[in-house]
Amino acid sequence: MPEQRNALTELVQANVGAGRRMSTRDFAAVAVDPETNWSPGKSLVGKVIAGQGYNITPQLVSAFAVGLGLPREVVAAAAHLQTIGYTAKELTSGAPAVLIHTLDAAPGVGPKARAVAERWNAEA
């Protein structure tokens, strides 16, 4: 059974909003898809931070990657985890593993991510 969580939402929540690295306005200004020049509006960023529903598109993934300063494949792994999920084995390497480590380092990380990181440390 694939593990699933709101990983893309969590990435944005950990970095954007009150008391975070940047405001919603600042994030919306720098989060621009380099191929299409699309960027999320401040209201969309606010919806993401509030944990409300939103559509995940390739342009959104690219823009969020730029805004968060993360490789696109890591942000795409977050989108994949949020919409489809990964098996435990898939979470052990590549971009999905980097994603879990990134989420684990973020403030307010949930117990699932911490448990996965602890399991990896024990296996290493």
Short mmCIF file of C-alpha atoms in Angstrom, two decimals:
data_model
loop_
_atom_site.label_atom_id
_atom_site.label_comp_id
_atom_site.label_asym_id
_atom_site.label_seq_id
_atom_site.Cartn_x
_atom_site.Cartn_y
_atom_site.Cartn_z
CA MET A 1 0.00 0.00 0.00
CA PRO A 2 1.53 3.35 -1.03
CA GLU A 3 2.30 5.92 1.64
CA GLN A 4 0.63 9.24 0.92
CA ARG A 5 0.79 12.66 2.56
CA ASN A 6 0.34 16.31 1.61
CA ALA A 7 4.04 16.68 0.91
CA LEU A 8 3.85 19.56 -1.58
CA THR A 9 1.63 21.50 0.78
CA GLU A 10 4.02 20.73 3.66
CA LEU A 11 7.03 22.00 1.69
CA VAL A 12 5.32 25.32 1.04
CA GLN A 13 3.96 25.60 4.60
CA ALA A 14 7.45 25.04 6.02
CA ASN A 15 8.91 27.93 4.02
CA VAL A 16 6.18 30.45 3.28
CA GLY A 17 3.90 32.51 5.50
CA ALA A 18 3.96 34.32 8.81
CA GLY A 19 7.16 33.61 10.72
CA ARG A 20 8.68 31.66 7.82
CA ARG A 21 11.50 32.30 5.35
CA MET A 22 9.31 34.44 3.05
CA SER A 23 5.86 35.98 2.90
CA THR A 24 3.15 34.80 0.51
CA ARG A 25 3.66 37.96 -1.54
CA ASP A 26 7.44 37.44 -1.78
CA PHE A 27 7.01 33.76 -2.67
CA ALA A 28 4.41 34.51 -5.35
CA ALA A 29 6.81 37.06 -6.86
CA VAL A 30 9.78 34.68 -7.13
CA ALA A 31 7.94 31.40 -7.85
CA VAL A 32 7.91 31.55 -11.65
CA ASP A 33 7.88 28.58 -14.03
CA PRO A 34 10.95 29.20 -16.21
CA GLU A 35 9.38 27.62 -19.31
CA THR A 36 6.00 29.39 -19.34
CA ASN A 37 6.58 32.38 -17.02
CA TRP A 38 3.48 31.29 -15.07
CA SER A 39 3.45 32.11 -11.39
CA PRO A 40 0.93 31.42 -8.64
CA GLY A 41 -1.03 34.35 -7.32
CA LYS A 42 -0.84 35.36 -3.69
CA SER A 43 -4.32 33.93 -3.11
CA LEU A 44 -3.30 30.51 -4.49
CA VAL A 45 -0.23 30.49 -2.25
CA GLY A 46 -2.51 31.38 0.66
CA LYS A 47 -4.77 28.42 -0.18
CA VAL A 48 -1.78 26.09 -0.23
CA ILE A 49 -0.56 27.36 3.15
CA ALA A 50 -4.06 26.99 4.60
CA GLY A 51 -4.17 23.37 3.43
CA GLN A 52 -7.11 23.98 1.12
CA GLY A 53 -7.54 22.08 -2.12
CA TYR A 54 -5.68 23.15 -5.24
CA ASN A 55 -4.76 21.66 -8.61
CA ILE A 56 -1.23 20.41 -9.07
CA THR A 57 0.06 21.15 -12.57
CA PRO A 58 3.51 20.91 -14.17
CA GLN A 59 3.73 24.72 -14.16
CA LEU A 60 2.89 24.86 -10.45
CA VAL A 61 5.56 22.26 -9.66
CA SER A 62 8.19 24.18 -11.64
CA ALA A 63 7.22 27.52 -10.11
CA PHE A 64 7.24 26.11 -6.57
CA ALA A 65 10.66 24.56 -7.20
CA VAL A 66 12.06 27.95 -8.19
CA GLY A 67 10.35 29.70 -5.28
CA LEU A 68 11.53 27.14 -2.73
CA GLY A 69 15.03 26.94 -4.20
CA LEU A 70 14.75 23.15 -4.54
CA PRO A 71 15.47 20.90 -7.51
CA ARG A 72 12.36 20.39 -9.63
CA GLU A 73 12.60 16.61 -9.23
CA VAL A 74 12.29 16.96 -5.44
CA VAL A 75 9.23 19.19 -5.73
CA ALA A 76 7.81 16.81 -8.35
CA ALA A 77 8.37 13.95 -5.88
CA ALA A 78 6.35 15.94 -3.33
CA ALA A 79 3.54 16.37 -5.87
CA HIS A 80 3.70 12.64 -6.66
CA LEU A 81 3.60 11.72 -2.97
CA GLN A 82 0.62 14.04 -2.45
CA THR A 83 -1.44 12.85 -5.41
CA ILE A 84 -0.42 9.23 -5.97
CA GLY A 85 1.82 8.12 -3.12
CA TYR A 86 4.96 5.99 -3.04
CA THR A 87 5.66 2.51 -1.77
CA ALA A 88 8.05 2.30 1.16
CA LYS A 89 10.77 0.96 -1.16
CA GLU A 90 10.36 3.91 -3.56
CA LEU A 91 10.96 6.31 -0.67
CA THR A 92 14.44 4.94 0.00
CA SER A 93 16.39 6.57 -2.83
CA GLY A 94 16.49 9.37 -5.36
CA ALA A 95 14.27 12.44 -5.23
CA PRO A 96 11.64 10.79 -2.98
CA ALA A 97 14.33 10.12 -0.34
CA VAL A 98 15.64 13.69 -0.61
CA LEU A 99 12.07 14.92 -0.21
CA ILE A 100 11.49 12.94 2.97
CA HIS A 101 14.78 14.20 4.41
CA THR A 102 13.82 17.77 3.46
CA LEU A 103 10.42 17.42 5.10
CA ASP A 104 12.01 15.88 8.18
CA ALA A 105 14.29 18.90 8.54
CA ALA A 106 11.37 21.34 8.28
CA PRO A 107 9.81 22.78 11.43
CA GLY A 108 6.59 21.10 12.54
CA VAL A 109 7.26 17.82 10.74
CA GLY A 110 4.82 15.04 11.38
CA PRO A 111 5.61 11.75 13.07
CA LYS A 112 5.37 9.72 9.83
CA ALA A 113 8.29 11.54 8.21
CA ARG A 114 10.32 11.30 11.39
CA ALA A 115 9.65 7.53 11.61
CA VAL A 116 10.79 7.02 8.00
CA ALA A 117 13.98 9.02 8.63
CA GLU A 118 14.69 7.05 11.81
CA ARG A 119 14.20 3.76 9.92
CA TRP A 120 16.68 4.89 7.25
CA ASN A 121 19.22 5.89 9.90
CA ALA A 122 18.86 2.49 11.56
CA GLU A 123 19.37 0.69 8.23
CA ALA A 124 22.41 2.79 7.27
#
